[in-house]
Coordinates of C-alpha atoms in Angstrom, one line a residue:
M77 CA -29.5 -3.9 6.3
A78 CA -27.5 -2.5 3.7
H79 CA -24.3 -0.8 5.0
G80 CA -21.6 0.9 3.1
P81 CA -17.6 0.3 3.3
A82 CA -15.4 0.4 5.7
K83 CA -12.9 3.1 6.7
G84 CA -9.8 3.4 6.1
I85 CA -7.2 0.5 4.7
G86 CA -8.7 -1.9 6.6
R87 CA -11.7 -1.4 4.2
W88 CA -9.2 -2.4 1.3
L89 CA -7.6 -5.4 3.7
Y90 CA -10.6 -6.9 3.8
T91 CA -13.2 -6.6 2.1
T92 CA -14.9 -9.3 0.5
N93 CA -16.9 -7.2 -1.5
H94 CA -16.7 -8.0 -5.3
K95 CA -16.2 -4.1 -6.7
D96 CA -13.3 -3.7 -4.5
I97 CA -12.0 -6.4 -5.0
G98 CA -12.4 -6.0 -8.4
S99 CA -11.1 -2.4 -8.5
M100 CA -7.8 -4.3 -6.5
Y101 CA -7.0 -6.7 -9.5
L102 CA -7.1 -3.7 -12.2
W103 CA -5.2 -1.7 -10.1
F104 CA -2.7 -4.2 -9.5
S105 CA -2.9 -5.0 -13.1
F106 CA -2.7 -1.5 -14.4
A107 CA 1.5 -1.2 -12.2
M108 CA 2.4 -4.7 -13.1
F109 CA 1.0 -3.5 -17.1
F110 CA 3.5 -0.5 -16.6
L111 CA 6.3 -2.3 -14.8
G112 CA 6.4 -5.6 -17.7
G113 CA 6.1 -2.4 -20.2
V114 CA 9.0 -0.8 -18.8
F115 CA 11.1 -4.3 -19.1
A116 CA 9.8 -4.5 -23.1
L117 CA 11.6 -0.9 -23.1
V118 CA 14.6 -2.2 -22.2
I119 CA 14.5 -4.7 -25.2
R120 CA 13.5 -2.2 -27.3
A121 CA 16.2 0.0 -26.7
E122 CA 19.0 -2.5 -26.3
L123 CA 18.2 -4.1 -29.8
F124 CA 17.6 0.1 -31.8
Q125 CA 20.6 -0.6 -33.0
P126 CA 23.1 -3.7 -33.8
G127 CA 26.1 -4.0 -31.2
L128 CA 25.6 -4.5 -27.4
Q129 CA 24.8 -1.2 -25.7
I130 CA 23.1 -0.7 -22.8
V131 CA 22.7 -3.8 -20.9
E132 CA 24.3 -6.9 -20.5
P133 CA 23.9 -10.6 -22.6
N134 CA 22.6 -12.6 -19.1
F135 CA 20.8 -9.1 -18.2
F136 CA 18.9 -8.6 -22.0
N137 CA 17.7 -12.4 -21.2
Q138 CA 16.4 -11.4 -17.6
M139 CA 13.9 -8.8 -19.1
T140 CA 12.9 -11.0 -21.9
T141 CA 12.1 -13.2 -19.3
M142 CA 10.4 -11.1 -16.8
H143 CA 8.6 -9.5 -19.2
G144 CA 6.6 -12.5 -20.6
L145 CA 5.9 -13.5 -16.9
V146 CA 4.7 -9.9 -16.0
M147 CA 2.4 -10.1 -18.9
V148 CA 1.0 -13.2 -18.3
F149 CA 0.8 -13.3 -15.1
G150 CA 0.9 -10.3 -13.1
A151 CA -0.9 -7.8 -16.2
V152 CA -3.7 -9.7 -18.3
M153 CA -5.2 -12.7 -16.6
P154 CA -5.5 -10.1 -13.1
A155 CA -7.2 -7.5 -15.1
F156 CA -9.4 -10.3 -17.1
V157 CA -10.3 -11.8 -13.4
G158 CA -10.8 -8.2 -12.0
L159 CA -13.8 -7.4 -14.9
A160 CA -14.8 -11.0 -14.2
N161 CA -14.5 -9.7 -10.1
W162 CA -17.0 -6.4 -10.9
M163 CA -19.3 -7.0 -13.9
I164 CA -19.6 -11.4 -13.3
P165 CA -22.0 -10.5 -9.9
M166 CA -24.2 -7.6 -11.6
M167 CA -24.8 -8.9 -15.3
I168 CA -26.2 -12.4 -13.8
G169 CA -28.1 -10.0 -10.9
A170 CA -26.5 -11.5 -8.2
P171 CA -25.8 -9.9 -4.3
D172 CA -21.9 -10.8 -5.0
M173 CA -19.5 -13.6 -5.5
A174 CA -20.6 -16.8 -4.4
L175 CA -17.4 -17.3 -1.8
P176 CA -16.6 -13.6 -1.0
R177 CA -13.9 -14.5 1.4
M178 CA -11.7 -16.8 -0.9
N179 CA -12.4 -14.2 -3.0
N180 CA -10.1 -11.7 -0.7
W181 CA -7.8 -14.0 -0.3
S182 CA -6.8 -15.5 -4.2
F183 CA -6.3 -11.1 -4.6
W184 CA -4.3 -10.6 -1.6
I185 CA -2.0 -14.0 -2.5
L186 CA -0.7 -11.6 -5.6
P187 CA 1.1 -8.9 -5.0
F188 CA 4.1 -11.5 -2.2
A189 CA 3.7 -13.8 -5.2
F190 CA 4.8 -10.6 -7.9
A191 CA 7.0 -8.9 -5.0
M192 CA 8.8 -12.0 -4.5
M193 CA 9.1 -12.5 -8.5
A194 CA 10.6 -8.9 -8.8
S195 CA 13.0 -9.3 -5.6
T196 CA 15.3 -12.1 -7.6
L197 CA 16.2 -9.5 -10.2
F198 CA 18.1 -7.7 -6.9
M199 CA 19.7 -11.4 -5.5
E200 CA 23.0 -13.1 -6.4
G201 CA 22.9 -14.4 -10.3
G202 CA 20.0 -11.9 -11.1
A203 CA 16.0 -13.2 -12.0
P204 CA 15.3 -16.0 -14.5
N205 CA 16.8 -15.1 -18.1
F206 CA 16.1 -19.0 -19.3
G207 CA 12.6 -17.2 -21.3
W208 CA 9.2 -16.5 -19.9
T209 CA 8.5 -20.6 -21.3
F210 CA 11.5 -21.5 -19.0
Y211 CA 12.8 -25.1 -20.4
A212 CA 14.9 -27.5 -19.3
P213 CA 18.1 -28.0 -18.6
L214 CA 17.9 -24.1 -18.6
S215 CA 15.2 -23.5 -15.7
T216 CA 17.1 -26.7 -13.9
T217 CA 20.4 -27.5 -14.5
Y218 CA 21.5 -24.0 -15.8
A219 CA 19.8 -21.6 -13.8
P220 CA 20.8 -18.8 -11.2
P221 CA 19.9 -19.1 -7.9
S222 CA 17.2 -17.3 -7.8
V223 CA 15.1 -19.9 -9.3
T224 CA 13.6 -21.0 -5.9
F225 CA 12.2 -17.8 -5.9
F226 CA 10.4 -18.0 -9.1
I227 CA 8.6 -21.9 -8.6
F228 CA 8.2 -20.3 -5.3
A229 CA 6.3 -17.2 -6.8
V230 CA 5.0 -19.5 -9.4
H231 CA 2.5 -21.9 -7.2
I232 CA 1.5 -18.5 -5.5
M233 CA -0.7 -17.6 -8.7
G234 CA -1.2 -21.4 -9.5
A235 CA -3.6 -21.4 -5.7
S236 CA -4.4 -17.4 -6.7
S237 CA -6.2 -18.3 -10.3
I238 CA -7.7 -21.7 -9.5
M239 CA -8.9 -20.0 -6.3
G240 CA -10.3 -17.7 -8.3
A241 CA -11.9 -19.9 -11.3
I242 CA -13.3 -21.9 -8.7
N243 CA -15.2 -19.1 -7.1
I244 CA -16.8 -17.4 -11.2
V245 CA -17.5 -21.2 -11.4
A246 CA -20.0 -21.1 -8.1
T247 CA -21.5 -17.4 -8.9
I248 CA -22.0 -18.7 -12.0
L249 CA -23.9 -21.7 -11.3
N250 CA -25.1 -20.9 -8.0
M251 CA -26.2 -16.9 -8.1
R252 CA -28.3 -16.2 -10.9
A253 CA -31.1 -14.4 -11.1
P254 CA -34.5 -16.2 -10.7
G255 CA -35.5 -16.1 -15.1
M256 CA -31.9 -16.0 -15.5
T257 CA -31.4 -19.7 -17.9
L258 CA -27.6 -20.0 -18.9
M259 CA -28.7 -19.3 -22.4
K260 CA -29.3 -16.0 -21.5
M261 CA -27.2 -15.2 -19.8
P262 CA -24.1 -12.3 -21.4
L263 CA -22.2 -13.8 -23.6
F264 CA -19.1 -12.3 -21.1
V265 CA -20.1 -14.5 -18.4
W266 CA -20.4 -17.5 -20.9
T267 CA -16.8 -17.1 -22.1
W268 CA -15.5 -16.8 -18.5
L269 CA -17.4 -20.2 -17.3
I270 CA -15.9 -21.6 -19.7
T271 CA -12.2 -20.1 -19.0
A272 CA -13.1 -20.5 -15.7
Y273 CA -13.0 -24.7 -17.0
L274 CA -10.3 -24.3 -18.1
L275 CA -7.8 -22.6 -15.5
I276 CA -9.3 -25.5 -13.0
A277 CA -7.8 -28.4 -15.9
V278 CA -4.8 -26.4 -16.1
M279 CA -3.0 -24.7 -13.9
P280 CA -2.0 -27.7 -11.7
V281 CA -0.4 -29.3 -15.0
L282 CA 1.6 -25.8 -14.4
A283 CA 2.8 -26.2 -11.3
G284 CA 2.8 -30.3 -11.4
V285 CA 5.6 -28.7 -14.0
V286 CA 7.7 -26.3 -11.5
T287 CA 7.4 -29.2 -9.2
M288 CA 9.4 -31.7 -10.8
M289 CA 12.0 -29.1 -11.3
L290 CA 12.0 -27.6 -8.3
M291 CA 12.8 -31.9 -7.6
D292 CA 15.1 -32.5 -9.7
I293 CA 17.2 -28.7 -8.6
H294 CA 17.3 -30.2 -5.2
F295 CA 16.7 -33.1 -4.7
G296 CA 18.1 -34.9 -7.1
T297 CA 15.9 -36.2 -9.6
S298 CA 16.1 -36.6 -12.9
F299 CA 13.0 -36.2 -14.6
F300 CA 14.2 -33.3 -16.8
D301 CA 18.2 -34.0 -17.4
A302 CA 18.5 -37.5 -20.2
A303 CA 22.0 -37.9 -18.0
G304 CA 20.2 -39.4 -15.3
G305 CA 17.1 -41.1 -17.6
G306 CA 15.2 -38.0 -17.5
D307 CA 14.1 -36.3 -21.1
P308 CA 14.3 -32.3 -21.4
V309 CA 11.1 -32.5 -24.1
L310 CA 9.3 -34.5 -21.3
F311 CA 9.4 -31.1 -20.1
Q312 CA 8.2 -29.3 -23.5
H313 CA 5.6 -31.8 -23.4
V314 CA 4.0 -31.0 -20.2
F315 CA 4.7 -27.2 -20.5
W316 CA 2.3 -26.9 -23.1
F317 CA -0.2 -29.2 -22.0
F318 CA -0.8 -25.9 -19.4
G319 CA 1.3 -23.7 -22.3
H320 CA -1.8 -23.8 -24.9
P321 CA -5.1 -23.7 -23.0
E322 CA -3.0 -21.0 -21.1
V323 CA -3.4 -18.4 -24.8
Y324 CA -7.0 -19.3 -24.6
I325 CA -7.5 -18.7 -21.6
M326 CA -6.2 -14.9 -22.4
I327 CA -8.2 -14.4 -25.3
L328 CA -11.2 -15.9 -24.4
P329 CA -13.0 -13.5 -22.5
A330 CA -11.8 -10.8 -24.4
F331 CA -14.5 -12.6 -26.8
G332 CA -16.7 -11.8 -24.1
V333 CA -16.2 -8.3 -24.0
V334 CA -16.2 -7.8 -27.8
S335 CA -19.4 -9.2 -27.8
A336 CA -20.7 -6.7 -25.9
I337 CA -18.9 -3.7 -27.1
I338 CA -20.1 -4.2 -30.7
P339 CA -23.8 -5.2 -30.5
T340 CA -23.6 -2.1 -28.3
F341 CA -21.7 0.4 -30.7
A342 CA -23.8 -1.0 -33.7
R343 CA -27.5 -0.8 -32.1
K344 CA -28.1 -4.3 -32.9
P345 CA -28.7 -7.5 -31.0
L346 CA -25.4 -10.4 -31.2
F347 CA -25.4 -11.7 -34.6
G348 CA -25.9 -15.7 -33.6
Y349 CA -25.0 -16.3 -29.8
S350 CA -25.8 -19.5 -29.7
S351 CA -23.6 -19.9 -32.3
M352 CA -21.0 -17.7 -30.0
V353 CA -21.9 -20.4 -27.3
Y354 CA -21.1 -23.6 -29.1
A355 CA -17.5 -21.5 -31.0
T356 CA -16.2 -21.0 -27.3
A357 CA -16.6 -24.2 -26.2
S358 CA -15.4 -25.4 -29.2
I359 CA -12.4 -23.5 -29.1
A360 CA -11.2 -24.4 -25.4
F361 CA -11.9 -27.7 -26.4
L362 CA -9.6 -27.1 -28.9
S363 CA -7.2 -26.0 -27.0
F364 CA -6.1 -28.8 -25.2
I365 CA -5.4 -30.8 -28.6
V366 CA -2.3 -29.0 -29.8
W367 CA -0.6 -27.9 -27.6
A368 CA 3.3 -30.0 -29.7
H369 CA 2.7 -27.5 -32.7
H370 CA 4.2 -25.4 -30.2
M371 CA 7.1 -28.0 -30.4
F372 CA 7.5 -29.3 -34.1
T373 CA 11.3 -29.6 -34.1
V374 CA 11.8 -31.4 -31.3
G375 CA 12.1 -34.6 -33.7
M376 CA 8.5 -36.1 -33.1
P377 CA 7.2 -38.8 -36.0
L378 CA 5.2 -37.1 -38.6
F379 CA 2.0 -39.2 -37.8
G380 CA 2.4 -36.6 -35.0
E381 CA 2.8 -33.5 -37.0
L382 CA 0.1 -34.2 -38.4
V383 CA -1.9 -34.4 -36.3
F384 CA -1.6 -31.5 -34.2
M385 CA -1.0 -29.9 -37.8
Y386 CA -4.8 -30.5 -38.3
A387 CA -5.4 -29.9 -35.2
T388 CA -4.7 -27.1 -34.7
M389 CA -5.7 -25.4 -37.9
L390 CA -9.7 -26.9 -37.4
I391 CA -9.6 -23.5 -33.8
A392 CA -10.1 -21.5 -38.0
V393 CA -13.4 -22.7 -37.6
P394 CA -14.4 -22.1 -35.0
T395 CA -13.0 -18.5 -34.3
G396 CA -13.9 -17.8 -38.1
V397 CA -17.0 -18.7 -37.1
K398 CA -17.0 -15.0 -33.6
V399 CA -15.1 -13.1 -36.3
F400 CA -18.4 -13.6 -39.0
N401 CA -21.0 -12.9 -36.5
W402 CA -18.9 -9.6 -34.9
V403 CA -18.6 -8.7 -39.4
T404 CA -22.2 -9.4 -39.3
T405 CA -23.0 -7.3 -36.4
M406 CA -22.3 -3.7 -37.4
F407 CA -23.3 -5.0 -41.0
K408 CA -26.5 -2.1 -41.7
G409 CA -26.0 -1.3 -37.6
S410 CA -25.8 2.1 -36.5
M411 CA -22.5 3.1 -35.9
T412 CA -21.2 5.0 -33.8
F413 CA -17.4 5.1 -33.5
E414 CA -17.4 6.2 -29.4
A415 CA -13.4 4.6 -27.7
P416 CA -14.7 0.5 -26.8
M417 CA -16.1 0.5 -29.8
M418 CA -12.9 1.5 -32.0
F419 CA -10.2 -0.2 -29.4
S420 CA -12.9 -3.3 -30.3
I421 CA -13.1 -3.1 -34.1
A422 CA -8.9 -2.7 -33.9
F423 CA -9.3 -6.0 -32.4
V424 CA -11.2 -8.1 -34.9
I425 CA -8.9 -6.7 -37.7
L426 CA -5.9 -7.2 -36.0
F427 CA -6.5 -10.5 -33.9
T428 CA -7.6 -11.4 -37.3
I429 CA -4.4 -10.8 -38.8
G430 CA -2.3 -13.1 -36.0
G431 CA -5.1 -15.0 -36.5
F432 CA -3.5 -15.7 -40.5
S433 CA -0.1 -16.1 -39.7
G434 CA -1.2 -18.3 -36.8
L435 CA -3.1 -20.1 -39.0
M436 CA 0.7 -20.1 -41.2
L437 CA 3.1 -21.3 -38.3
S438 CA 0.4 -24.8 -37.9
I439 CA 2.3 -25.6 -41.3
A440 CA 4.7 -28.0 -39.8
P441 CA 6.8 -27.9 -42.7
A442 CA 6.1 -24.2 -42.4
D443 CA 7.1 -23.7 -39.6
F444 CA 10.7 -25.4 -39.5
Q445 CA 11.6 -22.3 -41.6
Y446 CA 9.9 -19.9 -39.0
H447 CA 10.8 -21.8 -35.5
D448 CA 12.5 -19.0 -33.0
T449 CA 12.7 -16.0 -35.2
Y450 CA 11.1 -12.7 -34.5
F451 CA 7.7 -13.7 -36.9
V452 CA 6.7 -16.2 -33.9
V453 CA 7.6 -13.5 -31.6
A454 CA 5.0 -11.0 -34.8
H455 CA 2.1 -13.4 -34.1
F456 CA 1.9 -13.7 -30.9
H457 CA 2.7 -10.6 -30.4
Y458 CA -0.1 -9.9 -32.9
V459 CA -2.9 -12.0 -31.1
L460 CA -2.5 -10.9 -27.3
V461 CA -1.4 -7.2 -27.1
P462 CA -4.7 -6.2 -30.2
G463 CA -6.6 -9.6 -28.0
A464 CA -5.6 -8.5 -25.2
I465 CA -5.1 -5.8 -23.6
F466 CA -7.0 -4.1 -26.5
S467 CA -9.9 -5.8 -25.0
I468 CA -9.2 -4.9 -21.9
T469 CA -8.5 -1.4 -22.5
A470 CA -12.0 -1.6 -24.7
A471 CA -14.4 -3.1 -21.3
V472 CA -11.8 -0.3 -19.2
Y473 CA -13.7 2.6 -20.6
Y474 CA -17.0 0.3 -21.6
W475 CA -17.3 -0.4 -18.1
L476 CA -15.6 3.4 -16.2
P477 CA -18.4 5.2 -16.1
K478 CA -20.6 2.8 -14.5
W479 CA -18.1 1.6 -11.8
S480 CA -17.0 5.3 -11.1
G481 CA -19.9 6.8 -11.5
K482 CA -17.8 9.7 -14.0
M483 CA -17.2 10.1 -18.3
Y484 CA -14.3 10.4 -19.4
D485 CA -12.7 12.1 -22.2
E486 CA -14.2 10.9 -25.7
T487 CA -11.1 13.3 -27.9
L488 CA -8.7 12.1 -25.5
A489 CA -10.0 8.4 -25.1
K490 CA -10.1 9.2 -28.9
T491 CA -6.3 10.5 -29.2
H492 CA -4.8 7.5 -26.6
F493 CA -6.6 4.4 -29.4
W494 CA -4.5 6.3 -32.7
L495 CA -1.5 6.5 -30.7
A496 CA -1.8 2.9 -29.5
F497 CA -2.8 2.3 -32.8
A498 CA 0.4 3.4 -34.5
G499 CA 2.0 2.3 -32.0
L500 CA 1.4 -1.7 -32.2
N501 CA 1.5 -1.5 -35.9
I502 CA 4.4 0.9 -35.9
T503 CA 6.6 -2.3 -33.1
F504 CA 5.7 -5.6 -34.3
F505 CA 4.5 -5.5 -38.2
P506 CA 7.9 -5.1 -39.1
M507 CA 9.1 -7.8 -36.6
H508 CA 7.4 -9.8 -39.8
F509 CA 9.5 -9.4 -42.0
S510 CA 12.7 -8.9 -39.7
G511 CA 11.7 -13.0 -38.9
L512 CA 11.0 -14.3 -42.8
A513 CA 15.2 -12.6 -43.2
G514 CA 15.7 -15.4 -40.6
M515 CA 16.2 -12.5 -37.2
P516 CA 15.7 -15.2 -34.0
R517 CA 14.5 -14.0 -31.0
R518 CA 15.7 -13.3 -27.4
I519 CA 19.1 -12.3 -28.6
P520 CA 20.4 -8.7 -27.7
D521 CA 22.7 -8.5 -30.6
Y522 CA 21.8 -9.7 -34.8
N523 CA 23.2 -9.2 -37.8
P524 CA 22.9 -5.6 -39.6
L525 CA 21.3 -6.5 -42.1
W526 CA 17.7 -6.5 -39.4
A527 CA 18.8 -3.2 -38.5
D528 CA 15.9 -0.8 -39.9
W529 CA 13.2 -3.0 -39.3
N530 CA 14.6 -3.4 -35.7
M531 CA 14.8 0.3 -35.8
I532 CA 11.5 0.8 -36.8
S533 CA 10.3 -1.9 -33.9
S534 CA 11.9 0.0 -31.0
V535 CA 10.5 3.9 -32.0
G536 CA 6.8 1.9 -32.3
A537 CA 7.7 0.4 -29.2
F538 CA 8.1 3.2 -27.3
L539 CA 4.8 5.4 -29.0
F540 CA 3.3 2.1 -27.4
G541 CA 4.9 3.6 -24.1
A542 CA 3.9 6.8 -23.7
A543 CA 0.0 5.8 -25.5
Q544 CA -0.3 4.0 -21.8
V545 CA 0.9 6.5 -19.5
L546 CA -2.2 8.4 -21.6
F547 CA -4.0 5.5 -20.7
L548 CA -3.2 5.7 -17.3
Y549 CA -3.7 9.6 -16.2
I550 CA -7.3 9.1 -18.4
V551 CA -8.5 7.0 -16.1
I552 CA -7.5 9.5 -13.4
R553 CA -8.4 12.7 -14.7
T554 CA -11.6 10.5 -14.8
I555 CA -12.5 9.6 -11.5
V556 CA -11.4 12.6 -9.7
S557 CA -12.9 15.6 -12.0
G558 CA -15.2 14.1 -14.9
K559 CA -18.6 14.8 -15.4
Q560 CA -22.3 13.0 -14.2
A561 CA -22.8 9.7 -15.6
T562 CA -25.8 8.6 -17.2
D563 CA -27.0 5.0 -15.1
R564 CA -27.5 3.9 -19.3
V565 CA -23.8 5.6 -20.2
W566 CA -24.7 3.6 -23.6
E567 CA -28.1 4.3 -25.9
G568 CA -27.5 0.9 -27.1
S569 CA -26.4 -0.8 -24.2
H570 CA -28.8 -4.1 -22.7
G571 CA -28.2 -6.0 -19.7
L572 CA -28.9 -6.2 -15.9
E573 CA -25.7 -3.5 -15.2
W574 CA -26.8 -0.8 -16.9
T575 CA -30.2 -1.1 -14.7
V576 CA -29.0 -0.1 -11.7
P577 CA -27.6 3.7 -10.9
S578 CA -24.0 5.2 -11.7
P579 CA -21.7 4.6 -10.1
A580 CA -22.8 0.9 -8.9
P581 CA -23.1 1.4 -5.6
Y582 CA -21.5 -0.9 -3.0
H583 CA -24.7 -3.8 -3.0
T584 CA -25.7 -3.7 -6.1
F585 CA -29.1 -6.5 -6.0
S586 CA -30.2 -6.2 -2.0
T587 CA -33.6 -8.1 -3.5
P588 CA -33.3 -10.0 -7.1
P589 CA -33.2 -8.7 -10.6
V590 CA -36.6 -9.1 -12.6
I591 CA -35.0 -11.1 -15.5
K592 CA -37.1 -10.1 -18.9
D593 CA -36.4 -11.0 -22.7
E594 CA -34.6 -7.5 -23.5
D595 CA -32.5 -8.0 -20.4
A596 CA -31.2 -11.1 -22.4
H597 CA -27.8 -12.4 -24.2
G598 CA -26.9 -8.9 -21.5

């Protein structure tokens, strides 16, 4: 018998409904996005001109650390998990996630983890101040006392991620409607299936490295302490064996989002569906054998540098296949440029720029020049801001009418796009130049030589921040007073999620839907 949601706060505390949990993930990540953004603006305000102006160096280091941790673990990853919760059951014709009670748990432990991490700002000695990569011995021998709370918070986040990933694998492999074969699944589902395996593989590695830190700090071991026979470089090996696949955990679902949106607004099927699936799997596999490209300068043997250099360059091949397929999908399509499409096209262009600077960094001898400069900061922000943030924004505009039953204001959304696009480029493009001119990263003060580039970057950062406040306003206004959306919101959209009413009913499929050939691939 069909029944609706519970009333009051109990609905959100005890819910096992994939849509409720998806919404909670999305709102949580939105809140964390603003928190991480505020940390970033403190950094950019301090760097607006040379000299120490606003914050002490130690607090500056806390801001850089917390910004990275909150954005990676609090904003981007939960946002993609929220999208997965909302969309995967609807896309494969499932009534809910396979393990709904665990789904509830995997969300609710997250706010505790981040409350604990944020509370370290108010502790004696301050918050973690060793960078988001928490290299030992900075994070062990020289760390503030709050590092123990940080380690506990990382464990909880990791547990949440692993539970979420297991749930997604179980759902996709067991809950597909009859006729929905693996090669008929929308690409978003495929990218999440592969991402979930990545998460299950690497999150225990992260748990391992923070546990080793805990042992070094409190139990007298010397995993990373050279004085006791350990090796700080071991930390970097273990961390980056987790850390590099982590980059793809934040990017692969974005590939799926863009692969859903571009065919809709180009009014053509996705070009090369099978090659997109194999390219995604190839990228995931290669992500495991390139970790040491973060460590070219630690003094590894020449042969090791060559192996990791060529393996890194190899990732450009499947990534190039994807970019080629997206562009070919748009070629001679009947394109229109609604907000989701604009964010998706910006994703393709800017992500490609980030890919090219990554290719420059992959060349071992050149990396010695770029290492630990703002060129690296420019590179990974060109990958992650258009790659993760723009694709999540595109996904919200694309599916918000289906979630809420209301249509957003297109003019405001396009204004948001242009502000964000300008803000992003004004912030991060100058960092290529300040980096090539030698400006080191993670410093609160700098040579006046780099003053102009930093001033431009800071102006861009505040513009980008303002654009996100507009985004929050658009989302709230849509939910509160948007016009009624149709069931098939976009003319060119395909897939099971568009066959149900807008807003999607609380229980989507009480009987399994019939899979037609035109529904294949979303």
